PDB file of C-alpha atoms in Angstrom:
ATOM      1  CA  UNK A   1       0.000   0.000   0.000  1.00 48.00           C
ATOM      2  CA  UNK A   2       1.387   3.387  -1.016  1.00 52.00           C
ATOM      3  CA  UNK A   3      -0.093   6.686   0.058  1.00 55.00           C
ATOM      4  CA  UNK A   4       1.246   9.937  -1.308  1.00 53.00           C
ATOM      5  CA  UNK A   5       0.000  13.443  -0.579  1.00 48.00           C
ATOM      6  CA  UNK A   6       0.704  16.440  -2.791  1.00 45.00           C
ATOM      7  CA  UNK A   7      -0.133  20.034  -1.863  1.00 44.00           C
ATOM      8  CA  UNK A   8      -1.752  22.367  -4.354  1.00 45.00           C
ATOM      9  CA  UNK A   9       1.180  24.608  -5.206  1.00 45.00           C
ATOM     10  CA  UNK A  10       1.799  26.122  -8.619  1.00 45.00           C
ATOM     11  CA  UNK A  11       5.105  25.409 -10.418  1.00 44.00           C
ATOM     12  CA  UNK A  12       6.394  23.052  -7.733  1.00 65.00           C
ATOM     13  CA  UNK A  13       8.518  20.004  -8.472  1.00 74.00           C
ATOM     14  CA  UNK A  14       6.636  16.750  -9.104  1.00 83.00           C
ATOM     15  CA  UNK A  15       6.745  13.945  -6.571  1.00 88.00           C
ATOM     16  CA  UNK A  16       7.838  10.511  -7.798  1.00 90.00           C
ATOM     17  CA  UNK A  17       6.392   7.352  -6.282  1.00 91.00           C
ATOM     18  CA  UNK A  18       6.769   3.739  -7.353  1.00 89.00           C
ATOM     19  CA  UNK A  19       4.756   0.588  -6.892  1.00 90.00           C
ATOM     20  CA  UNK A  20       4.808  -3.008  -8.036  1.00 86.00           C
ATOM     21  CA  UNK A  21       2.036  -4.387 -10.260  1.00 85.00           C
ATOM     22  CA  UNK A  22      -0.893  -5.666  -8.238  1.00 86.00           C
ATOM     23  CA  UNK A  23      -0.397  -3.295  -5.302  1.00 90.00           C
ATOM     24  CA  UNK A  24      -2.710  -0.516  -4.105  1.00 94.00           C
ATOM     25  CA  UNK A  25      -1.743   3.111  -4.679  1.00 94.00           C
ATOM     26  CA  UNK A  26      -3.533   6.115  -3.187  1.00 94.00           C
ATOM     27  CA  UNK A  27      -2.619   9.627  -4.325  1.00 94.00           C
ATOM     28  CA  UNK A  28      -4.067  12.572  -2.426  1.00 90.00           C
ATOM     29  CA  UNK A  29      -3.895  16.311  -2.897  1.00 85.00           C
ATOM     30  CA  UNK A  30      -5.039  19.016  -0.516  1.00 82.00           C
ATOM     31  CA  UNK A  31      -5.773  22.710  -0.870  1.00 80.00           C
ATOM     32  CA  UNK A  32      -5.473  25.464   1.715  1.00 78.00           C
ATOM     33  CA  UNK A  33      -9.176  26.190   1.343  1.00 75.00           C
ATOM     34  CA  UNK A  34     -11.457  24.259  -0.963  1.00 72.00           C
ATOM     35  CA  UNK A  35     -14.754  25.177   0.670  1.00 75.00           C
ATOM     36  CA  UNK A  36     -15.760  27.429  -2.228  1.00 76.00           C
ATOM     37  CA  UNK A  37     -14.906  24.882  -4.936  1.00 80.00           C
ATOM     38  CA  UNK A  38     -17.585  23.791  -7.377  1.00 84.00           C
ATOM     39  CA  UNK A  39     -15.696  20.757  -8.670  1.00 89.00           C
ATOM     40  CA  UNK A  40     -12.581  18.749  -7.865  1.00 87.00           C
ATOM     41  CA  UNK A  41     -10.977  16.797 -10.709  1.00 90.00           C
ATOM     42  CA  UNK A  42      -8.210  14.262 -11.305  1.00 93.00           C
ATOM     43  CA  UNK A  43      -6.076  14.219 -14.458  1.00 94.00           C
ATOM     44  CA  UNK A  44      -3.519  11.805 -15.887  1.00 94.00           C
ATOM     45  CA  UNK A  45      -0.851  12.685 -18.426  1.00 92.00           C
ATOM     46  CA  UNK A  46       1.706  10.465 -20.160  1.00 88.00           C
ATOM     47  CA  UNK A  47       4.804  11.608 -21.992  1.00 80.00           C
ATOM     48  CA  UNK A  48       3.958  13.277 -25.311  1.00 78.00           C
ATOM     49  CA  UNK A  49       0.214  12.899 -24.658  1.00 87.00           C
ATOM     50  CA  UNK A  50      -2.443  15.419 -23.734  1.00 90.00           C
ATOM     51  CA  UNK A  51      -3.860  15.233 -20.196  1.00 91.00           C
ATOM     52  CA  UNK A  52      -6.815  12.914 -19.720  1.00 93.00           C
ATOM     53  CA  UNK A  53      -9.583  13.525 -17.224  1.00 94.00           C
ATOM     54  CA  UNK A  54      -9.709  10.609 -14.805  1.00 94.00           C
ATOM     55  CA  UNK A  55     -12.834  11.710 -12.980  1.00 93.00           C
ATOM     56  CA  UNK A  56     -14.531  14.511 -11.095  1.00 91.00           C
ATOM     57  CA  UNK A  57     -16.325  15.196  -7.843  1.00 88.00           C
ATOM     58  CA  UNK A  58     -18.904  17.966  -7.849  1.00 89.00           C
ATOM     59  CA  UNK A  59     -20.160  19.515  -4.660  1.00 83.00           C
ATOM     60  CA  UNK A  60     -22.757  17.339  -2.907  1.00 82.00           C
ATOM     61  CA  UNK A  61     -22.623  14.715  -5.686  1.00 88.00           C
ATOM     62  CA  UNK A  62     -21.013  11.326  -6.073  1.00 90.00           C
ATOM     63  CA  UNK A  63     -17.734  11.077  -8.002  1.00 91.00           C
ATOM     64  CA  UNK A  64     -18.039  10.473 -11.742  1.00 91.00           C
ATOM     65  CA  UNK A  65     -15.323   8.544 -13.594  1.00 93.00           C
ATOM     66  CA  UNK A  66     -14.422   9.310 -17.195  1.00 91.00           C
ATOM     67  CA  UNK A  67     -15.168   6.540 -19.741  1.00 88.00           C
ATOM     68  CA  UNK A  68     -11.519   5.465 -20.017  1.00 87.00           C
ATOM     69  CA  UNK A  69     -11.306   4.984 -16.273  1.00 90.00           C
ATOM     70  CA  UNK A  70     -14.702   3.431 -15.618  1.00 80.00           C
ATOM     71  CA  UNK A  71     -13.197   0.400 -13.953  1.00 78.00           C
ATOM     72  CA  UNK A  72     -13.496  -0.905 -10.449  1.00 83.00           C
ATOM     73  CA  UNK A  73      -9.738  -0.331 -10.070  1.00 91.00           C
ATOM     74  CA  UNK A  74     -10.149   3.462  -9.885  1.00 94.00           C
ATOM     75  CA  UNK A  75     -11.921   5.264  -7.072  1.00 94.00           C
ATOM     76  CA  UNK A  76     -12.158   8.962  -6.179  1.00 93.00           C
ATOM     77  CA  UNK A  77     -12.875   9.984  -2.592  1.00 92.00           C
ATOM     78  CA  UNK A  78     -13.441  13.326  -0.896  1.00 88.00           C
ATOM     79  CA  UNK A  79     -11.018  14.043   1.933  1.00 87.00           C
ATOM     80  CA  UNK A  80     -10.531  17.019   4.235  1.00 83.00           C
ATOM     81  CA  UNK A  81      -9.573  20.028   2.081  1.00 81.00           C
ATOM     82  CA  UNK A  82      -8.885  17.850  -0.914  1.00 83.00           C
ATOM     83  CA  UNK A  83      -9.479  14.733  -2.949  1.00 89.00           C
ATOM     84  CA  UNK A  84      -7.856  11.314  -3.318  1.00 93.00           C
ATOM     85  CA  UNK A  85      -7.438   8.814  -6.136  1.00 94.00           C
ATOM     86  CA  UNK A  86      -7.075   5.128  -5.341  1.00 95.00           C
ATOM     87  CA  UNK A  87      -5.886   2.565  -7.887  1.00 94.00           C
ATOM     88  CA  UNK A  88      -6.127  -1.113  -6.973  1.00 92.00           C
ATOM     89  CA  UNK A  89      -4.613  -3.239  -8.326  1.00 91.00           C
ATOM     90  CA  UNK A  90      -2.146  -1.004 -10.131  1.00 91.00           C
ATOM     91  CA  UNK A  91      -0.820  -2.116 -13.543  1.00 88.00           C
ATOM     92  CA  UNK A  92       1.969  -1.077 -15.904  1.00 85.00           C
ATOM     93  CA  UNK A  93      -0.560   0.879 -17.976  1.00 88.00           C
ATOM     94  CA  UNK A  94      -1.238   3.154 -14.977  1.00 92.00           C
ATOM     95  CA  UNK A  95       2.194   4.767 -15.231  1.00 91.00           C
ATOM     96  CA  UNK A  96       2.101   8.497 -15.793  1.00 92.00           C
ATOM     97  CA  UNK A  97       1.790  11.882 -14.141  1.00 93.00           C
ATOM     98  CA  UNK A  98      -1.295  12.558 -12.016  1.00 95.00           C
ATOM     99  CA  UNK A  99      -2.523  15.923 -10.781  1.00 93.00           C
ATOM    100  CA  UNK A 100      -5.788  17.335  -9.519  1.00 91.00           C
ATOM    101  CA  UNK A 101      -7.641  20.548 -10.170  1.00 88.00           C
ATOM    102  CA  UNK A 102      -9.918  22.694  -8.042  1.00 86.00           C
ATOM    103  CA  UNK A 103     -12.546  24.502 -10.048  1.00 87.00           C
ATOM    104  CA  UNK A 104     -14.298  27.648  -8.923  1.00 82.00           C
ATOM    105  CA  UNK A 105     -16.630  29.903 -10.860  1.00 80.00           C
ATOM    106  CA  UNK A 106     -13.922  31.762 -12.772  1.00 80.00           C
ATOM    107  CA  UNK A 107     -10.706  29.879 -12.060  1.00 81.00           C
ATOM    108  CA  UNK A 108      -9.003  26.494 -11.868  1.00 83.00           C
ATOM    109  CA  UNK A 109      -6.130  25.777  -9.481  1.00 82.00           C
ATOM    110  CA  UNK A 110      -3.914  22.759 -10.075  1.00 87.00           C
ATOM    111  CA  UNK A 111      -1.922  20.689  -7.625  1.00 86.00           C
ATOM    112  CA  UNK A 112       1.689  19.651  -7.910  1.00 86.00           C
ATOM    113  CA  UNK A 113       2.081  16.517 -10.002  1.00 90.00           C
ATOM    114  CA  UNK A 114       2.716  12.993  -8.802  1.00 92.00           C
ATOM    115  CA  UNK A 115       4.637  10.742 -11.179  1.00 91.00           C
ATOM    116  CA  UNK A 116       3.640   7.118 -10.736  1.00 93.00           C
ATOM    117  CA  UNK A 117       6.260   4.587 -11.847  1.00 90.00           C
ATOM    118  CA  UNK A 118       5.489   0.879 -11.936  1.00 87.00           C
ATOM    119  CA  UNK A 119       8.478  -1.258 -11.025  1.00 82.00           C
ATOM    120  CA  UNK A 120       8.794  -4.864 -12.073  1.00 68.00           C
ATOM    121  CA  UNK A 121      10.719  -7.524 -10.202  1.00 62.00           C
ATOM    122  CA  UNK A 122      12.735  -9.183 -12.950  1.00 56.00           C
ATOM    123  CA  UNK A 123      12.703 -12.442 -11.003  1.00 52.00           C
ATOM    124  CA  UNK A 124       8.906 -12.437 -11.275  1.00 60.00           C
ATOM    125  CA  UNK A 125       8.906 -12.252 -15.066  1.00 65.00           C
ATOM    126  CA  UNK A 126       7.591 -15.413 -16.676  1.00 71.00           C
ATOM    127  CA  UNK A 127       8.922 -15.916 -20.211  1.00 76.00           C
ATOM    128  CA  UNK A 128       6.751 -17.729 -22.716  1.00 77.00           C
ATOM    129  CA  UNK A 129       7.416 -18.644 -26.330  1.00 80.00           C
ATOM    130  CA  UNK A 130       4.572 -19.379 -28.719  1.00 79.00           C
ATOM    131  CA  UNK A 131       5.320 -21.244 -31.946  1.00 79.00           C
ATOM    132  CA  UNK A 132       3.326 -21.163 -35.140  1.00 80.00           C
ATOM    133  CA  UNK A 133       3.874 -23.405 -38.166  1.00 78.00           C
ATOM    134  CA  UNK A 134       2.662 -22.061 -41.494  1.00 77.00           C
ATOM    135  CA  UNK A 135       2.236 -24.542 -44.347  1.00 74.00           C
ATOM    136  CA  UNK A 136       1.440 -22.969 -47.656  1.00 69.00           C
ATOM    137  CA  UNK A 137       1.763 -23.318 -51.405  1.00 66.00           C
ATOM    138  CA  UNK A 138       2.733 -19.641 -51.378  1.00 62.00           C
ATOM    139  CA  UNK A 139       6.341 -18.593 -50.869  1.00 63.00           C
ATOM    140  CA  UNK A 140       7.155 -17.558 -47.304  1.00 58.00           C
ATOM    141  CA  UNK A 141       8.403 -14.215 -48.618  1.00 60.00           C
ATOM    142  CA  UNK A 142       4.880 -13.451 -49.855  1.00 64.00           C
ATOM    143  CA  UNK A 143       3.203 -14.196 -46.516  1.00 71.00           C
ATOM    144  CA  UNK A 144       2.617 -11.769 -43.672  1.00 79.00           C
ATOM    145  CA  UNK A 145       2.464 -13.431 -40.257  1.00 83.00           C
ATOM    146  CA  UNK A 146       0.956 -11.547 -37.315  1.00 84.00           C
ATOM    147  CA  UNK A 147       0.273 -12.225 -33.654  1.00 85.00           C
ATOM    148  CA  UNK A 148      -2.922 -11.131 -31.912  1.00 85.00           C
ATOM    149  CA  UNK A 149      -4.032 -11.133 -28.297  1.00 86.00           C
ATOM    150  CA  UNK A 150      -7.611 -11.184 -27.067  1.00 86.00           C
ATOM    151  CA  UNK A 151      -7.885 -10.162 -23.422  1.00 81.00           C
ATOM    152  CA  UNK A 152     -10.797 -11.199 -21.245  1.00 74.00           C
ATOM    153  CA  UNK A 153     -13.802  -9.022 -22.013  1.00 70.00           C
ATOM    154  CA  UNK A 154     -12.432  -7.692 -25.294  1.00 71.00           C
ATOM    155  CA  UNK A 155     -14.731  -7.870 -28.305  1.00 67.00           C
ATOM    156  CA  UNK A 156     -11.893  -8.061 -30.821  1.00 71.00           C
ATOM    157  CA  UNK A 157      -8.265  -9.191 -30.545  1.00 77.00           C
ATOM    158  CA  UNK A 158      -5.533  -6.567 -30.830  1.00 78.00           C
ATOM    159  CA  UNK A 159      -2.461  -6.936 -33.014  1.00 78.00           C
ATOM    160  CA  UNK A 160       0.725  -7.113 -30.953  1.00 77.00           C
ATOM    161  CA  UNK A 161       3.477  -8.175 -33.354  1.00 76.00           C
ATOM    162  CA  UNK A 162       4.204  -8.551 -37.070  1.00 76.00           C
ATOM    163  CA  UNK A 163       6.928 -10.867 -38.305  1.00 70.00           C
ATOM    164  CA  UNK A 164       9.419  -9.736 -40.887  1.00 59.00           C
ATOM    165  CA  UNK A 165       9.826 -12.290 -43.646  1.00 54.00           C
ATOM    166  CA  UNK A 166      13.416 -12.976 -42.619  1.00 46.00           C
ATOM    167  CA  UNK A 167      12.399 -14.045 -39.107  1.00 50.00           C
ATOM    168  CA  UNK A 168      10.912 -17.390 -40.147  1.00 50.00           C
ATOM    169  CA  UNK A 169      12.716 -20.726 -40.180  1.00 56.00           C
ATOM    170  CA  UNK A 170      12.137 -23.526 -42.645  1.00 48.00           C
ATOM    171  CA  UNK A 171      10.760 -26.796 -41.331  1.00 52.00           C
ATOM    172  CA  UNK A 172      10.639 -30.227 -42.919  1.00 46.00           C
ATOM    173  CA  UNK A 173       7.556 -30.937 -45.043  1.00 43.00           C
ATOM    174  CA  UNK A 174       6.753 -32.389 -48.452  1.00 45.00           C
ATOM    175  CA  UNK A 175       8.385 -30.681 -51.424  1.00 44.00           C
ATOM    176  CA  UNK A 176       5.025 -29.496 -52.771  1.00 51.00           C
ATOM    177  CA  UNK A 177       4.304 -27.355 -49.716  1.00 59.00           C
ATOM    178  CA  UNK A 178       6.293 -24.525 -48.155  1.00 65.00           C
ATOM    179  CA  UNK A 179       6.693 -24.753 -44.392  1.00 74.00           C
ATOM    180  CA  UNK A 180       7.893 -21.959 -42.095  1.00 74.00           C
ATOM    181  CA  UNK A 181       8.153 -21.810 -38.321  1.00 75.00           C
ATOM    182  CA  UNK A 182       7.486 -18.506 -36.531  1.00 77.00           C
ATOM    183  CA  UNK A 183       8.157 -17.839 -32.864  1.00 78.00           C
ATOM    184  CA  UNK A 184       6.866 -15.091 -30.593  1.00 78.00           C
ATOM    185  CA  UNK A 185       8.461 -14.590 -27.170  1.00 78.00           C
ATOM    186  CA  UNK A 186       7.030 -12.437 -24.389  1.00 78.00           C
ATOM    187  CA  UNK A 187       7.576 -11.880 -20.690  1.00 73.00           C
ATOM    188  CA  UNK A 188       4.322 -12.262 -18.767  1.00 73.00           C
ATOM    189  CA  UNK A 189       4.344  -9.594 -16.057  1.00 66.00           C
ATOM    190  CA  UNK A 190       0.759  -9.392 -14.847  1.00 67.00           C
ATOM    191  CA  UNK A 191      -2.844  -9.990 -15.899  1.00 69.00           C
ATOM    192  CA  UNK A 192      -2.572  -7.365 -18.628  1.00 72.00           C
ATOM    193  CA  UNK A 193      -0.413  -9.792 -20.592  1.00 77.00           C
ATOM    194  CA  UNK A 194      -2.735 -12.772 -20.254  1.00 80.00           C
ATOM    195  CA  UNK A 195      -5.490 -13.780 -22.629  1.00 83.00           C
ATOM    196  CA  UNK A 196      -5.727 -15.829 -25.808  1.00 85.00           C
ATOM    197  CA  UNK A 197      -2.878 -15.442 -28.284  1.00 85.00           C
ATOM    198  CA  UNK A 198      -3.359 -16.161 -31.989  1.00 84.00           C
ATOM    199  CA  UNK A 199      -1.016 -16.314 -34.931  1.00 85.00           C
ATOM    200  CA  UNK A 200      -2.505 -15.292 -38.267  1.00 84.00           C
ATOM    201  CA  UNK A 201      -1.447 -15.246 -41.904  1.00 82.00           C
ATOM    202  CA  UNK A 202      -2.410 -12.520 -44.341  1.00 79.00           C
ATOM    203  CA  UNK A 203      -2.425 -13.886 -47.889  1.00 72.00           C
ATOM    204  CA  UNK A 204      -4.616 -13.901 -50.974  1.00 72.00           C
ATOM    205  CA  UNK A 205      -6.661 -11.010 -49.620  1.00 74.00           C
ATOM    206  CA  UNK A 206      -7.653 -12.923 -46.494  1.00 77.00           C
ATOM    207  CA  UNK A 207      -6.476 -13.280 -42.897  1.00 79.00           C
ATOM    208  CA  UNK A 208      -6.497 -16.824 -41.551  1.00 81.00           C
ATOM    209  CA  UNK A 209      -6.197 -17.351 -37.798  1.00 81.00           C
ATOM    210  CA  UNK A 210      -4.592 -20.231 -35.980  1.00 80.00           C
ATOM    211  CA  UNK A 211      -6.348 -22.031 -33.160  1.00 79.00           C
ATOM    212  CA  UNK A 212      -5.055 -19.885 -30.336  1.00 81.00           C
ATOM    213  CA  UNK A 213      -3.330 -20.465 -27.021  1.00 80.00           C
ATOM    214  CA  UNK A 214      -4.787 -19.393 -23.687  1.00 81.00           C
ATOM    215  CA  UNK A 215      -2.274 -17.794 -21.287  1.00 78.00           C
ATOM    216  CA  UNK A 216      -3.455 -17.391 -17.696  1.00 75.00           C
ATOM    217  CA  UNK A 217      -1.851 -16.268 -14.453  1.00 66.00           C
ATOM    218  CA  UNK A 218      -2.494 -16.807 -10.772  1.00 53.00           C
ATOM    219  CA  UNK A 219      -4.028 -19.307  -8.481  1.00 46.00           C
ATOM    220  CA  UNK A 220      -5.088 -18.541  -4.933  1.00 38.00           C
ATOM    221  CA  UNK A 221      -5.109 -21.288  -2.351  1.00 39.00           C
ATOM    222  CA  UNK A 222      -5.551 -21.200   1.383  1.00 38.00           C
ATOM    223  CA  UNK A 223      -4.132 -23.491   4.057  1.00 41.00           C
ATOM    224  CA  UNK A 224      -5.026 -23.832   7.719  1.00 40.00           C
ATOM    225  CA  UNK A 225      -2.068 -23.313  10.050  1.00 42.00           C
ATOM    226  CA  UNK A 226      -3.176 -23.770  13.634  1.00 40.00           C
ATOM    227  CA  UNK A 227      -6.068 -21.360  14.075  1.00 39.00           C
ATOM    228  CA  UNK A 228      -5.072 -19.099  11.179  1.00 41.00           C
ATOM    229  CA  UNK A 229      -5.947 -19.362   7.535  1.00 40.00           C
ATOM    230  CA  UNK A 230      -3.046 -18.376   5.303  1.00 40.00           C
ATOM    231  CA  UNK A 231      -3.743 -17.550   1.666  1.00 37.00           C
ATOM    232  CA  UNK A 232      -0.921 -17.765  -0.852  1.00 38.00           C
ATOM    233  CA  UNK A 233      -1.022 -16.085  -4.242  1.00 38.00           C
ATOM    234  CA  UNK A 234       0.940 -18.013  -6.842  1.00 39.00           C
ATOM    235  CA  UNK A 235       2.366 -16.208  -9.863  1.00 42.00           C
ATOM    236  CA  UNK A 236       2.146 -19.324 -11.997  1.00 44.00           C
ATOM    237  CA  UNK A 237       1.744 -19.401 -15.737  1.00 45.00           C
ATOM    238  CA  UNK A 238      -0.903 -21.601 -17.293  1.00 46.00           C
ATOM    239  CA  UNK A 239      -0.858 -22.110 -21.038  1.00 47.00           C
ATOM    240  CA  UNK A 240      -3.306 -24.278 -22.913  1.00 48.00           C
ATOM    241  CA  UNK A 241      -3.845 -24.597 -26.612  1.00 44.00           C
ATOM    242  CA  UNK A 242      -7.371 -24.383 -27.916  1.00 42.00           C
ATOM    243  CA  UNK A 243      -8.363 -27.173 -30.338  1.00 34.00           C
ATOM    244  CA  UNK A 244      -4.748 -28.310 -30.410  1.00 30.00           C
ATOM    245  CA  UNK A 245      -3.232 -28.750 -33.884  1.00 31.00           C
ATOM    246  CA  UNK A 246      -6.384 -28.330 -35.908  1.00 31.00           C
ATOM    247  CA  UNK A 247      -5.274 -27.484 -39.450  1.00 34.00           C
ATOM    248  CA  UNK A 248      -7.056 -24.873 -41.553  1.00 32.00           C
ATOM    249  CA  UNK A 249      -6.806 -24.800 -45.342  1.00 36.00           C
ATOM    250  CA  UNK A 250      -8.145 -21.950 -47.381  1.00 36.00           C
ATOM    251  CA  UNK A 251      -6.843 -20.240 -50.497  1.00 34.00           C
ATOM    252  CA  UNK A 252      -3.851 -22.552 -50.500  1.00 37.00           C
ATOM    253  CA  UNK A 253      -2.762 -21.649 -46.980  1.00 38.00           C
ATOM    254  CA  UNK A 254      -2.683 -23.958 -43.964  1.00 40.00           C
ATOM    255  CA  UNK A 255      -1.922 -22.825 -40.427  1.00 38.00           C
ATOM    256  CA  UNK A 256      -1.623 -24.552 -37.105  1.00 38.00           C
ATOM    257  CA  UNK A 257       0.011 -23.872 -33.779  1.00 35.00           C
ATOM    258  CA  UNK A 258       2.464 -26.696 -33.282  1.00 35.00           C
ATOM    259  CA  UNK A 259       3.279 -26.384 -29.585  1.00 33.00           C
ATOM    260  CA  UNK A 260       4.099 -23.914 -26.851  1.00 31.00           C
TER     261      UNK A 260
END
């Protein structure tokens, strides 16, 4: 648990705090006198990006979170002479500079900034390598191989990597068919890197997806020691292929995920 308080002072140096993924972070800012304020607001800004409104708290009303931050991880609370922002659990994507604003009828005062840095224990990184075999009657140089990830709750998978043609390796297959092996390596840090990973081939005006591999983290188990229950959180990686080695053939292209 990290709690940081920043006073509302113009042109002051930012405060830097750090936290590990999965922890709780609470940032607070206070003003000398906020009794006449109409609204109190939180903002987040990343390098080379415009500030984003995290949420706001109007007088005598409940806090309202902006669409991008409408998650149960973010919570705004009113405190004495100020406002707080709690993030739990914190993730790598939460890195950035946070500051709050106090809005009156004709003015807006801003607090000093807090820079939130997410630190990662390198010993906790879990490397994983996904392998995709592409069998095709088309030359490997004419194929475009991509990797996608679909996180839990996402409607569509997002593209995360595109292979250059030179990154493939030849594998043994009949002389009538071209066979190339593609690998994608990634360090799994937290739940933001889990989900279902797919390799896909773009050829002949179509994109053909492989079967996918599900990557999951964490198991929680509890044991009884004397009169106390102790719960242990395991950072364990679970990978399972979906419909393992089911070959797809369309437009002269066949794809399957060989193994993980």
